[in-house]
PDB file of C-alpha atoms in Angstrom:
ATOM      1  CA  MET A   1      96.240 169.672  56.677  1.00  0.00           C
ATOM      2  CA  SER A   2      99.538 170.467  55.826  1.00  0.00           C
ATOM      3  CA  ASP A   3      99.776 166.913  54.004  1.00  0.00           C
ATOM      4  CA  THR A   4      97.232 168.092  51.406  1.00  0.00           C
ATOM      5  CA  GLU A   5      97.761 168.641  47.829  1.00  0.00           C
ATOM      6  CA  LYS A   6      95.465 170.111  45.293  1.00  0.00           C
ATOM      7  CA  ALA A   7      95.336 169.193  41.580  1.00  0.00           C
ATOM      8  CA  TYR A   8      93.170 171.158  39.040  1.00  0.00           C
ATOM      9  CA  PHE A   9      91.819 169.149  35.877  1.00  0.00           C
ATOM     10  CA  ALA A  10      89.837 170.237  33.048  1.00  0.00           C
ATOM     11  CA  THR A  11      88.431 167.325  31.183  1.00  0.00           C
ATOM     12  CA  GLY A  12      85.257 168.713  29.409  1.00  0.00           C
ATOM     13  CA  CYS A  13      81.962 168.712  31.253  1.00  0.00           C
ATOM     14  CA  PHE A  14      83.114 168.916  35.213  1.00  0.00           C
ATOM     15  CA  TRP A  15      80.527 166.347  36.189  1.00  0.00           C
ATOM     16  CA  GLY A  16      81.420 163.295  35.286  1.00  0.00           C
ATOM     17  CA  ALA A  17      85.397 164.157  35.904  1.00  0.00           C
ATOM     18  CA  GLU A  18      84.323 165.315  39.688  1.00  0.00           C
ATOM     19  CA  ARG A  19      82.807 161.607  39.926  1.00  0.00           C
ATOM     20  CA  ARG A  20      85.821 159.675  38.589  1.00  0.00           C
ATOM     21  CA  LEU A  21      88.222 161.609  40.719  1.00  0.00           C
ATOM     22  CA  TRP A  22      86.152 161.614  44.107  1.00  0.00           C
ATOM     23  CA  ASN A  23      85.942 157.716  43.762  1.00  0.00           C
ATOM     24  CA  ILE A  24      89.712 157.328  43.914  1.00  0.00           C
ATOM     25  CA  PRO A  25      91.079 156.377  47.576  1.00  0.00           C
ATOM     26  CA  GLY A  26      93.357 159.365  48.669  1.00  0.00           C
ATOM     27  CA  VAL A  27      90.948 161.733  47.160  1.00  0.00           C
ATOM     28  CA  LEU A  28      90.076 163.804  50.455  1.00  0.00           C
ATOM     29  CA  GLN A  29      87.889 166.260  48.391  1.00  0.00           C
ATOM     30  CA  THR A  30      86.398 167.547  45.200  1.00  0.00           C
ATOM     31  CA  SER A  31      84.725 170.654  43.783  1.00  0.00           C
ATOM     32  CA  VAL A  32      84.253 171.805  40.387  1.00  0.00           C
ATOM     33  CA  GLY A  33      84.408 175.520  39.251  1.00  0.00           C
ATOM     34  CA  TYR A  34      86.003 177.478  36.364  1.00  0.00           C
ATOM     35  CA  MET A  35      89.867 178.913  35.624  1.00  0.00           C
ATOM     36  CA  GLY A  36      91.894 180.059  33.114  1.00  0.00           C
ATOM     37  CA  GLY A  37      89.610 182.668  31.513  1.00  0.00           C
ATOM     38  CA  ALA A  38      89.650 186.698  31.758  1.00  0.00           C
ATOM     39  CA  ARG A  39      86.312 187.676  33.878  1.00  0.00           C
ATOM     40  CA  PRO A  40      86.473 187.700  37.716  1.00  0.00           C
ATOM     41  CA  ASP A  41      83.814 185.390  39.501  1.00  0.00           C
ATOM     42  CA  PRO A  42      82.096 183.890  36.610  1.00  0.00           C
ATOM     43  CA  SER A  43      78.694 182.135  36.320  1.00  0.00           C
ATOM     44  CA  TYR A  44      78.063 179.092  34.579  1.00  0.00           C
ATOM     45  CA  GLU A  45      75.827 180.987  31.927  1.00  0.00           C
ATOM     46  CA  GLN A  46      78.481 183.363  31.052  1.00  0.00           C
ATOM     47  CA  VAL A  47      81.197 180.286  31.120  1.00  0.00           C
ATOM     48  CA  CYS A  48      79.095 178.808  28.747  1.00  0.00           C
ATOM     49  CA  THR A  49      78.813 181.261  26.128  1.00  0.00           C
ATOM     50  CA  GLY A  50      82.771 181.218  25.768  1.00  0.00           C
ATOM     51  CA  VAL A  51      83.513 184.806  26.061  1.00  0.00           C
ATOM     52  CA  THR A  52      84.950 184.034  29.560  1.00  0.00           C
ATOM     53  CA  GLY A  53      87.864 181.711  28.293  1.00  0.00           C
ATOM     54  CA  HIS A  54      87.413 179.696  31.715  1.00  0.00           C
ATOM     55  CA  ALA A  55      87.635 176.012  31.356  1.00  0.00           C
ATOM     56  CA  GLU A  56      85.482 173.699  33.460  1.00  0.00           C
ATOM     57  CA  ILE A  57      87.749 172.483  36.264  1.00  0.00           C
ATOM     58  CA  VAL A  58      87.709 169.807  38.831  1.00  0.00           C
ATOM     59  CA  GLU A  59      89.538 170.965  41.937  1.00  0.00           C
ATOM     60  CA  VAL A  60      91.009 167.800  43.998  1.00  0.00           C
ATOM     61  CA  SER A  61      92.550 167.719  47.536  1.00  0.00           C
ATOM     62  CA  PHE A  62      94.405 164.422  48.028  1.00  0.00           C
ATOM     63  CA  ASP A  63      96.407 163.011  50.357  1.00  0.00           C
ATOM     64  CA  PRO A  64      99.471 162.464  48.527  1.00  0.00           C
ATOM     65  CA  THR A  65     100.539 159.493  50.884  1.00  0.00           C
ATOM     66  CA  LYS A  66      97.657 157.708  49.877  1.00  0.00           C
ATOM     67  CA  VAL A  67      97.464 158.350  46.162  1.00  0.00           C
ATOM     68  CA  THR A  68      99.817 159.982  44.188  1.00  0.00           C
ATOM     69  CA  TYR A  69      99.673 162.994  41.725  1.00  0.00           C
ATOM     70  CA  ARG A  70     100.421 160.732  38.982  1.00  0.00           C
ATOM     71  CA  ARG A  71      98.070 158.246  39.827  1.00  0.00           C
ATOM     72  CA  LEU A  72      95.373 161.090  39.119  1.00  0.00           C
ATOM     73  CA  LEU A  73      97.345 162.351  35.979  1.00  0.00           C
ATOM     74  CA  GLU A  74      96.805 158.327  34.559  1.00  0.00           C
ATOM     75  CA  GLU A  75      93.376 159.074  35.675  1.00  0.00           C
ATOM     76  CA  PHE A  76      92.890 162.460  33.949  1.00  0.00           C
ATOM     77  CA  TRP A  77      94.765 161.401  30.493  1.00  0.00           C
ATOM     78  CA  VAL A  78      91.975 158.339  30.024  1.00  0.00           C
ATOM     79  CA  MET A  79      89.069 159.986  31.189  1.00  0.00           C
ATOM     80  CA  HIS A  80      88.720 161.976  28.213  1.00  0.00           C
ATOM     81  CA  ASP A  81      90.124 162.527  24.741  1.00  0.00           C
ATOM     82  CA  PRO A  82      92.928 165.221  25.044  1.00  0.00           C
ATOM     83  CA  THR A  83      93.602 165.179  21.376  1.00  0.00           C
ATOM     84  CA  SER A  84      90.049 166.981  21.029  1.00  0.00           C
ATOM     85  CA  LEU A  85      90.293 170.430  20.920  1.00  0.00           C
ATOM     86  CA  ASN A  86      87.608 172.578  22.742  1.00  0.00           C
ATOM     87  CA  ARG A  87      85.360 169.576  22.856  1.00  0.00           C
ATOM     88  CA  GLN A  88      84.688 166.288  24.201  1.00  0.00           C
ATOM     89  CA  GLY A  89      81.955 164.363  22.481  1.00  0.00           C
ATOM     90  CA  GLY A  90      78.754 166.675  21.373  1.00  0.00           C
ATOM     91  CA  ASP A  91      80.216 169.303  24.256  1.00  0.00           C
ATOM     92  CA  ILE A  92      81.902 172.213  21.895  1.00  0.00           C
ATOM     93  CA  GLY A  93      83.568 175.212  23.183  1.00  0.00           C
ATOM     94  CA  THR A  94      86.564 176.562  25.152  1.00  0.00           C
ATOM     95  CA  GLN A  95      85.210 175.624  28.651  1.00  0.00           C
ATOM     96  CA  TYR A  96      85.482 172.292  27.261  1.00  0.00           C
ATOM     97  CA  ARG A  97      89.337 172.288  26.770  1.00  0.00           C
ATOM     98  CA  SER A  98      91.704 169.547  27.767  1.00  0.00           C
ATOM     99  CA  ALA A  99      93.786 171.722  30.834  1.00  0.00           C
ATOM    100  CA  ILE A 100      96.058 170.855  33.790  1.00  0.00           C
ATOM    101  CA  PHE A 101      97.045 173.478  35.829  1.00  0.00           C
ATOM    102  CA  THR A 102      99.684 172.807  38.549  1.00  0.00           C
ATOM    103  CA  THR A 103     100.574 173.786  41.673  1.00  0.00           C
ATOM    104  CA  SER A 104     104.135 172.838  41.929  1.00  0.00           C
ATOM    105  CA  ASP A 105     107.167 172.596  39.752  1.00  0.00           C
ATOM    106  CA  SER A 106     107.248 168.588  40.152  1.00  0.00           C
ATOM    107  CA  GLN A 107     103.439 168.503  39.232  1.00  0.00           C
ATOM    108  CA  LEU A 108     104.657 170.339  36.073  1.00  0.00           C
ATOM    109  CA  LEU A 109     107.046 167.739  35.146  1.00  0.00           C
ATOM    110  CA  GLN A 110     104.935 164.783  36.196  1.00  0.00           C
ATOM    111  CA  ALA A 111     101.788 166.207  34.170  1.00  0.00           C
ATOM    112  CA  GLU A 112     104.388 166.684  30.803  1.00  0.00           C
ATOM    113  CA  ALA A 113     106.115 163.497  31.573  1.00  0.00           C
ATOM    114  CA  THR A 114     102.739 161.570  31.435  1.00  0.00           C
ATOM    115  CA  ARG A 115     101.668 163.741  28.712  1.00  0.00           C
ATOM    116  CA  ASP A 116     104.608 162.217  26.675  1.00  0.00           C
ATOM    117  CA  VAL A 117     104.227 158.769  27.775  1.00  0.00           C
ATOM    118  CA  TYR A 118     100.398 158.961  26.976  1.00  0.00           C
ATOM    119  CA  GLN A 119     101.138 160.484  23.356  1.00  0.00           C
ATOM    120  CA  ALA A 120     103.240 157.625  22.570  1.00  0.00           C
ATOM    121  CA  ALA A 121     100.597 155.215  23.288  1.00  0.00           C
ATOM    122  CA  LEU A 122      98.221 157.124  21.324  1.00  0.00           C
ATOM    123  CA  SER A 123     100.971 157.250  18.332  1.00  0.00           C
ATOM    124  CA  ARG A 124     101.120 153.502  18.272  1.00  0.00           C
ATOM    125  CA  LYS A 125      97.294 153.417  18.034  1.00  0.00           C
ATOM    126  CA  GLY A 126      97.488 155.855  15.234  1.00  0.00           C
ATOM    127  CA  ILE A 127      95.594 158.615  17.214  1.00  0.00           C
ATOM    128  CA  GLY A 128      96.468 162.237  16.882  1.00  0.00           C
ATOM    129  CA  GLU A 129      98.297 164.606  18.748  1.00  0.00           C
ATOM    130  CA  ILE A 130      97.406 165.465  22.344  1.00  0.00           C
ATOM    131  CA  VAL A 131      95.897 169.565  22.568  1.00  0.00           C
ATOM    132  CA  THR A 132      95.734 169.656  26.764  1.00  0.00           C
ATOM    133  CA  GLU A 133      97.029 172.884  28.162  1.00  0.00           C
ATOM    134  CA  ILE A 134      99.663 172.455  30.700  1.00  0.00           C
ATOM    135  CA  LYS A 135     100.397 175.684  32.645  1.00  0.00           C
ATOM    136  CA  SER A 136     101.191 176.789  36.548  1.00  0.00           C
ATOM    137  CA  ALA A 137      97.970 177.556  38.396  1.00  0.00           C
ATOM    138  CA  GLN A 138     100.067 180.373  40.099  1.00  0.00           C
ATOM    139  CA  GLY A 139      98.439 183.685  39.521  1.00  0.00           C
ATOM    140  CA  ILE A 140      95.038 181.918  38.041  1.00  0.00           C
ATOM    141  CA  PRO A 141      92.191 182.172  40.210  1.00  0.00           C
ATOM    142  CA  TYR A 142      89.949 178.890  40.986  1.00  0.00           C
ATOM    143  CA  TYR A 143      86.086 180.245  41.042  1.00  0.00           C
ATOM    144  CA  LEU A 144      83.768 177.867  42.830  1.00  0.00           C
ATOM    145  CA  ALA A 145      80.865 176.901  40.624  1.00  0.00           C
ATOM    146  CA  GLU A 146      77.393 177.165  41.708  1.00  0.00           C
ATOM    147  CA  GLU A 147      76.023 175.014  44.455  1.00  0.00           C
ATOM    148  CA  TYR A 148      73.985 172.553  42.189  1.00  0.00           C
ATOM    149  CA  HIS A 149      77.107 171.867  39.860  1.00  0.00           C
ATOM    150  CA  GLN A 150      79.109 170.778  43.342  1.00  0.00           C
ATOM    151  CA  ARG A 151      78.949 166.676  43.275  1.00  0.00           C
ATOM    152  CA  TYR A 152      75.988 166.383  40.864  1.00  0.00           C
ATOM    153  CA  LEU A 153      76.054 163.259  40.158  1.00  0.00           C
ATOM    154  CA  ALA A 154      75.656 162.099  43.596  1.00  0.00           C
ATOM    155  CA  LYS A 155      72.712 164.443  43.611  1.00  0.00           C
ATOM    156  CA  ASN A 156      71.658 163.113  40.150  1.00  0.00           C
ATOM    157  CA  PRO A 157      72.855 159.763  39.951  1.00  0.00           C
ATOM    158  CA  ASN A 158      71.508 159.252  36.301  1.00  0.00           C
ATOM    159  CA  GLY A 159      72.509 162.690  35.092  1.00  0.00           C
ATOM    160  CA  TYR A 160      74.636 163.533  31.924  1.00  0.00           C
ATOM    161  CA  ASP A 161      78.162 162.437  32.101  1.00  0.00           C
ATOM    162  CA  CYS A 162      79.678 163.096  28.737  1.00  0.00           C
ATOM    163  CA  HIS A 163      83.049 161.907  28.772  1.00  0.00           C
ATOM    164  CA  SER A 164      84.311 160.528  25.314  1.00  0.00           C
ATOM    165  CA  SER A 165      87.982 158.894  25.989  1.00  0.00           C
ATOM    166  CA  THR A 166      90.531 157.792  23.129  1.00  0.00           C
ATOM    167  CA  GLY A 167      89.827 154.065  24.412  1.00  0.00           C
ATOM    168  CA  VAL A 168      93.721 153.682  24.808  1.00  0.00           C
ATOM    169  CA  PRO A 169      94.697 152.737  28.351  1.00  0.00           C
ATOM    170  CA  PHE A 170      97.529 154.476  30.379  1.00  0.00           C
ATOM    171  CA  PRO A 171     100.557 152.202  29.932  1.00  0.00           C
ATOM    172  CA  SER A 172     101.399 150.543  33.140  1.00  0.00           C
ATOM    173  CA  GLN A 173     104.551 150.996  34.467  1.00  0.00           C
ATOM    174  CA  VAL A 174     107.391 148.649  33.782  1.00  0.00           C
ATOM    175  CA  SER A 175     109.181 147.848  36.853  1.00  0.00           C
ATOM    176  CA  SER A 176     113.078 147.174  36.910  1.00  0.00           C
TER     177      SER A 176
END
């Protein structure tokens, strides 16, 4: 499918993030895995030690004619606390960091622009600085997580879903 794009988001524990993203119309497929670390093909146990440097990632395949990358970014910013360094709620460690790995120059520009829009909204509420890592996915392998993690909350509807948030909505676009 040539009209499919990929996006990579880290928002802490990947289970809840994956569920939020798979429910967005226009998202064709999701998977969870690891990116941004030093060890090839790490296991969940290795990632949890913090020594591999990987983040828990949701890979999103989407149809850009049905959902925009900006819409996915808006969901990303509000589904977790991007001002919390290496933690989300009770989950602590570099694997729980906030990160966006972009697949094009356009994605990079949109990620930075929406970060700035959301930062302004947070600042108005007296909330601190966004610490989200934004970088190109080029040359950064995505390692698929173990099968039991894939669509975990579909298999375990009452399973753990650690997603803290700032409670600040993403600002609506003003049309002219």
